[in-house]
Each structure stands twice: as structure tokens, then as C-alpha cells.
């Protein structure tokens, strides 16, 4: 019996460090992308998934990037006509975005997105550019 208890306790001690090294919950931006633009386009859009795997809500209050003179959070809505068909899409600036605890928010085409206005150069396929997300609690995050 003593051998069994000793073995059991040693096994528990061996397993315990694995749990201690588990990655802590975090607020993360994942899978960022933007479509390429032409030489004449002065505006573009950026998309990503925002995951808040913490037990606390936060708020996205600003986005910045050196690739554009002005960067804003936007959302798109569809107006439906009497035949229940999509009639008109409209884009609206949002000043801030609440991020509930334990949630994922998607920035995607025809939905929530980051508008890049006054591009300093065209967005080209395969290139990347930095963006800074500013949160009320977390502070700044580079993506």
C-alpha cells in the first residue's frame, strides 16, 4: 500500500508542472489580411479575428498604421427591400468596439473591418504592413 501511495504522489508531482506551464488566457489578434489594391486606389481595408480568452471584457478604442493617413473602425450593414433581397450596403464608422470576455470577434469583408484611408502606397499581394490596435485595458498591440 505504501508503494502505491508513493507512486501515486510522485505521479501527481510529475503532472503538476505541465499545468503550470499552460499558456495563460490572452487577448489576441489572429489571421490578419488585406486585399491588394491598384495604383489608383487610395483606400483599402484590413481584416482579422480578435479573440478575448480572458475572464475580463475590454474595448478596442483605436487602430493606427503607417500605411495610411487615416485609419478607422467600420461596420457594414445591408438594407433589405420588400422582397427580402439585399438592396443597399452601407458603411458606418464606429468609435470603439466592446470585446466581451471569452469571445471572438470577426473583422471580415461585408462586415466589421479596419478602413485604411489615404494609402501611402498600394497594398500588394505577399507584402505585409504593421497595425497598432489600442485597447482601453490592455493598451497597445502590434499586428
PDB file of C-alpha atoms in Angstrom:
ATOM      1  CA  UNK A   1       0.000   0.000   0.000  1.00  0.00           C
ATOM      2  CA  UNK A   2       2.856   2.372   0.873  1.00  0.00           C
ATOM      3  CA  UNK A   3       4.471   1.748  -2.527  1.00  0.00           C
ATOM      4  CA  UNK A   4       1.165   2.512  -4.265  1.00  0.00           C
ATOM      5  CA  UNK A   5       0.711   5.817  -2.380  1.00  0.00           C
ATOM      6  CA  UNK A   6       4.311   6.863  -3.007  1.00  0.00           C
ATOM      7  CA  UNK A   7       3.969   6.093  -6.723  1.00  0.00           C
ATOM      8  CA  UNK A   8       0.652   7.943  -6.880  1.00  0.00           C
ATOM      9  CA  UNK A   9       2.089  11.061  -5.170  1.00  0.00           C
ATOM     10  CA  UNK A  10       5.160  11.058  -7.420  1.00  0.00           C
ATOM     11  CA  UNK A  11       2.915  10.806 -10.477  1.00  0.00           C
ATOM     12  CA  UNK A  12       0.899  13.821  -9.267  1.00  0.00           C
ATOM     13  CA  UNK A  13       4.073  15.848  -8.764  1.00  0.00           C
ATOM     14  CA  UNK A  14       5.269  14.924 -12.250  1.00  0.00           C
ATOM     15  CA  UNK A  15       1.975  16.027 -13.842  1.00  0.00           C
ATOM     16  CA  UNK A  16       1.610  19.279 -11.893  1.00  0.00           C
ATOM     17  CA  UNK A  17       4.333  21.279 -13.756  1.00  0.00           C
ATOM     18  CA  UNK A  18       2.545  20.578 -17.054  1.00  0.00           C
ATOM     19  CA  UNK A  19      -0.479  22.515 -15.823  1.00  0.00           C
ATOM     20  CA  UNK A  20       1.696  25.344 -14.526  1.00  0.00           C
ATOM     21  CA  UNK A  21       3.245  25.847 -17.981  1.00  0.00           C
ATOM     22  CA  UNK A  22      -0.088  26.118 -19.784  1.00  0.00           C
ATOM     23  CA  UNK A  23      -0.339  29.328 -21.844  1.00  0.00           C
ATOM     24  CA  UNK A  24      -2.316  31.989 -19.970  1.00  0.00           C
ATOM     25  CA  UNK A  25      -5.564  33.288 -21.400  1.00  0.00           C
ATOM     26  CA  UNK A  26      -4.992  36.286 -23.627  1.00  0.00           C
ATOM     27  CA  UNK A  27      -6.443  38.930 -25.890  1.00  0.00           C
ATOM     28  CA  UNK A  28      -5.067  38.190 -29.375  1.00  0.00           C
ATOM     29  CA  UNK A  29      -5.476  39.303 -32.972  1.00  0.00           C
ATOM     30  CA  UNK A  30      -5.168  36.367 -35.360  1.00  0.00           C
ATOM     31  CA  UNK A  31      -5.210  35.747 -39.116  1.00  0.00           C
ATOM     32  CA  UNK A  32      -4.734  39.346 -40.312  1.00  0.00           C
ATOM     33  CA  UNK A  33      -5.103  40.017 -44.041  1.00  0.00           C
ATOM     34  CA  UNK A  34      -5.879  42.751 -46.561  1.00  0.00           C
ATOM     35  CA  UNK A  35      -6.710  42.570 -50.238  1.00  0.00           C
ATOM     36  CA  UNK A  36      -4.299  44.017 -52.772  1.00  0.00           C
ATOM     37  CA  UNK A  37      -5.177  47.440 -54.181  1.00  0.00           C
ATOM     38  CA  UNK A  38      -4.436  49.069 -57.524  1.00  0.00           C
ATOM     39  CA  UNK A  39      -2.116  52.042 -58.040  1.00  0.00           C
ATOM     40  CA  UNK A  40      -5.145  54.365 -58.258  1.00  0.00           C
ATOM     41  CA  UNK A  41      -6.931  53.153 -55.121  1.00  0.00           C
ATOM     42  CA  UNK A  42      -6.404  55.442 -52.165  1.00  0.00           C
ATOM     43  CA  UNK A  43      -8.332  53.274 -49.673  1.00  0.00           C
ATOM     44  CA  UNK A  44      -8.143  49.683 -48.527  1.00  0.00           C
ATOM     45  CA  UNK A  45      -9.394  47.508 -45.689  1.00  0.00           C
ATOM     46  CA  UNK A  46      -7.833  45.137 -43.178  1.00  0.00           C
ATOM     47  CA  UNK A  47      -9.392  42.099 -41.546  1.00  0.00           C
ATOM     48  CA  UNK A  48      -8.528  39.750 -38.660  1.00  0.00           C
ATOM     49  CA  UNK A  49     -10.029  37.713 -35.838  1.00  0.00           C
ATOM     50  CA  UNK A  50      -9.942  39.209 -32.358  1.00  0.00           C
ATOM     51  CA  UNK A  51     -10.034  36.630 -29.549  1.00  0.00           C
ATOM     52  CA  UNK A  52     -10.534  37.590 -25.929  1.00  0.00           C
ATOM     53  CA  UNK A  53      -9.935  34.401 -23.963  1.00  0.00           C
ATOM     54  CA  UNK A  54      -9.718  36.252 -20.656  1.00  0.00           C
ATOM     55  CA  UNK A  55     -12.389  36.478 -17.940  1.00  0.00           C
ATOM     56  CA  UNK A  56     -12.489  40.274 -18.471  1.00  0.00           C
ATOM     57  CA  UNK A  57     -14.074  42.421 -21.152  1.00  0.00           C
ATOM     58  CA  UNK A  58     -12.081  45.132 -22.921  1.00  0.00           C
ATOM     59  CA  UNK A  59     -12.716  47.787 -25.541  1.00  0.00           C
ATOM     60  CA  UNK A  60     -10.942  48.447 -28.849  1.00  0.00           C
ATOM     61  CA  UNK A  61     -10.654  52.237 -28.934  1.00  0.00           C
ATOM     62  CA  UNK A  62      -8.309  52.979 -31.871  1.00  0.00           C
ATOM     63  CA  UNK A  63      -6.350  51.494 -34.766  1.00  0.00           C
ATOM     64  CA  UNK A  64      -3.313  53.046 -36.454  1.00  0.00           C
ATOM     65  CA  UNK A  65      -0.983  52.121 -39.299  1.00  0.00           C
ATOM     66  CA  UNK A  66       1.842  53.934 -41.103  1.00  0.00           C
ATOM     67  CA  UNK A  67       0.432  52.621 -44.407  1.00  0.00           C
ATOM     68  CA  UNK A  68      -2.496  55.101 -44.305  1.00  0.00           C
ATOM     69  CA  UNK A  69      -3.028  58.725 -43.314  1.00  0.00           C
ATOM     70  CA  UNK A  70      -6.303  57.826 -41.548  1.00  0.00           C
ATOM     71  CA  UNK A  71      -7.409  54.524 -40.019  1.00  0.00           C
ATOM     72  CA  UNK A  72     -10.921  53.868 -38.703  1.00  0.00           C
ATOM     73  CA  UNK A  73     -13.054  51.030 -37.394  1.00  0.00           C
ATOM     74  CA  UNK A  74     -16.051  50.437 -39.660  1.00  0.00           C
ATOM     75  CA  UNK A  75     -19.043  48.156 -39.917  1.00  0.00           C
ATOM     76  CA  UNK A  76     -21.281  47.392 -42.883  1.00  0.00           C
ATOM     77  CA  UNK A  77     -24.992  46.779 -42.836  1.00  0.00           C
ATOM     78  CA  UNK A  78     -27.341  45.595 -45.539  1.00  0.00           C
ATOM     79  CA  UNK A  79     -30.719  47.162 -46.158  1.00  0.00           C
ATOM     80  CA  UNK A  80     -33.335  44.718 -47.345  1.00  0.00           C
ATOM     81  CA  UNK A  81     -36.118  45.598 -49.781  1.00  0.00           C
ATOM     82  CA  UNK A  82     -39.766  44.442 -49.657  1.00  0.00           C
ATOM     83  CA  UNK A  83     -38.893  41.171 -51.430  1.00  0.00           C
ATOM     84  CA  UNK A  84     -36.387  40.425 -48.645  1.00  0.00           C
ATOM     85  CA  UNK A  85     -33.473  40.860 -51.041  1.00  0.00           C
ATOM     86  CA  UNK A  86     -30.354  42.795 -50.151  1.00  0.00           C
ATOM     87  CA  UNK A  87     -30.854  46.243 -51.616  1.00  0.00           C
ATOM     88  CA  UNK A  88     -28.142  48.605 -50.370  1.00  0.00           C
ATOM     89  CA  UNK A  89     -24.960  48.102 -48.360  1.00  0.00           C
ATOM     90  CA  UNK A  90     -23.918  50.970 -46.122  1.00  0.00           C
ATOM     91  CA  UNK A  91     -20.686  51.522 -44.248  1.00  0.00           C
ATOM     92  CA  UNK A  92     -20.580  53.261 -40.874  1.00  0.00           C
ATOM     93  CA  UNK A  93     -17.668  54.413 -38.725  1.00  0.00           C
ATOM     94  CA  UNK A  94     -17.622  53.078 -35.169  1.00  0.00           C
ATOM     95  CA  UNK A  95     -15.711  54.956 -32.478  1.00  0.00           C
ATOM     96  CA  UNK A  96     -14.993  51.938 -30.256  1.00  0.00           C
ATOM     97  CA  UNK A  97     -15.843  48.273 -30.028  1.00  0.00           C
ATOM     98  CA  UNK A  98     -16.704  46.326 -26.880  1.00  0.00           C
ATOM     99  CA  UNK A  99     -14.933  42.977 -26.622  1.00  0.00           C
ATOM    100  CA  UNK A 100     -16.784  40.654 -24.227  1.00  0.00           C
ATOM    101  CA  UNK A 101     -14.862  38.164 -22.124  1.00  0.00           C
ATOM    102  CA  UNK A 102     -14.393  34.699 -23.620  1.00  0.00           C
ATOM    103  CA  UNK A 103     -15.423  35.788 -27.129  1.00  0.00           C
ATOM    104  CA  UNK A 104     -14.220  36.014 -30.711  1.00  0.00           C
ATOM    105  CA  UNK A 105     -14.989  38.962 -32.962  1.00  0.00           C
ATOM    106  CA  UNK A 106     -14.501  38.686 -36.693  1.00  0.00           C
ATOM    107  CA  UNK A 107     -13.353  41.531 -38.914  1.00  0.00           C
ATOM    108  CA  UNK A 108     -14.347  40.341 -42.373  1.00  0.00           C
ATOM    109  CA  UNK A 109     -15.444  41.548 -45.815  1.00  0.00           C
ATOM    110  CA  UNK A 110     -19.014  42.946 -45.808  1.00  0.00           C
ATOM    111  CA  UNK A 111     -18.878  43.226 -42.025  1.00  0.00           C
ATOM    112  CA  UNK A 112     -16.707  44.745 -39.329  1.00  0.00           C
ATOM    113  CA  UNK A 113     -13.330  45.929 -40.734  1.00  0.00           C
ATOM    114  CA  UNK A 114     -10.483  48.408 -40.412  1.00  0.00           C
ATOM    115  CA  UNK A 115     -10.671  51.098 -43.088  1.00  0.00           C
ATOM    116  CA  UNK A 116      -7.279  52.297 -44.383  1.00  0.00           C
ATOM    117  CA  UNK A 117      -7.788  55.727 -45.952  1.00  0.00           C
ATOM    118  CA  UNK A 118      -5.170  57.718 -47.804  1.00  0.00           C
ATOM    119  CA  UNK A 119      -2.862  54.780 -48.513  1.00  0.00           C
ATOM    120  CA  UNK A 120       0.776  55.843 -48.713  1.00  0.00           C
ATOM    121  CA  UNK A 121       1.384  53.098 -51.302  1.00  0.00           C
ATOM    122  CA  UNK A 122      -0.686  50.337 -52.882  1.00  0.00           C
ATOM    123  CA  UNK A 123      -1.234  47.116 -50.941  1.00  0.00           C
ATOM    124  CA  UNK A 124       0.487  44.346 -52.888  1.00  0.00           C
ATOM    125  CA  UNK A 125      -0.093  40.600 -52.691  1.00  0.00           C
ATOM    126  CA  UNK A 126       2.514  38.976 -50.454  1.00  0.00           C
ATOM    127  CA  UNK A 127       3.506  42.203 -48.687  1.00  0.00           C
ATOM    128  CA  UNK A 128       2.762  42.943 -45.055  1.00  0.00           C
ATOM    129  CA  UNK A 129       2.331  46.110 -43.008  1.00  0.00           C
ATOM    130  CA  UNK A 130       2.024  46.889 -39.299  1.00  0.00           C
ATOM    131  CA  UNK A 131      -1.140  47.939 -37.483  1.00  0.00           C
ATOM    132  CA  UNK A 132      -1.452  49.025 -33.865  1.00  0.00           C
ATOM    133  CA  UNK A 133      -4.633  48.146 -32.004  1.00  0.00           C
ATOM    134  CA  UNK A 134      -5.287  50.247 -28.889  1.00  0.00           C
ATOM    135  CA  UNK A 135      -7.395  48.809 -26.089  1.00  0.00           C
ATOM    136  CA  UNK A 136      -8.868  50.514 -23.058  1.00  0.00           C
ATOM    137  CA  UNK A 137      -7.358  47.995 -20.589  1.00  0.00           C
ATOM    138  CA  UNK A 138      -4.710  46.005 -22.446  1.00  0.00           C
ATOM    139  CA  UNK A 139      -3.069  49.024 -24.033  1.00  0.00           C
ATOM    140  CA  UNK A 140      -1.402  48.689 -27.451  1.00  0.00           C
ATOM    141  CA  UNK A 141      -0.996  45.541 -29.534  1.00  0.00           C
ATOM    142  CA  UNK A 142       1.067  45.357 -32.722  1.00  0.00           C
ATOM    143  CA  UNK A 143      -0.123  43.087 -35.516  1.00  0.00           C
TER     144      UNK A 143
END
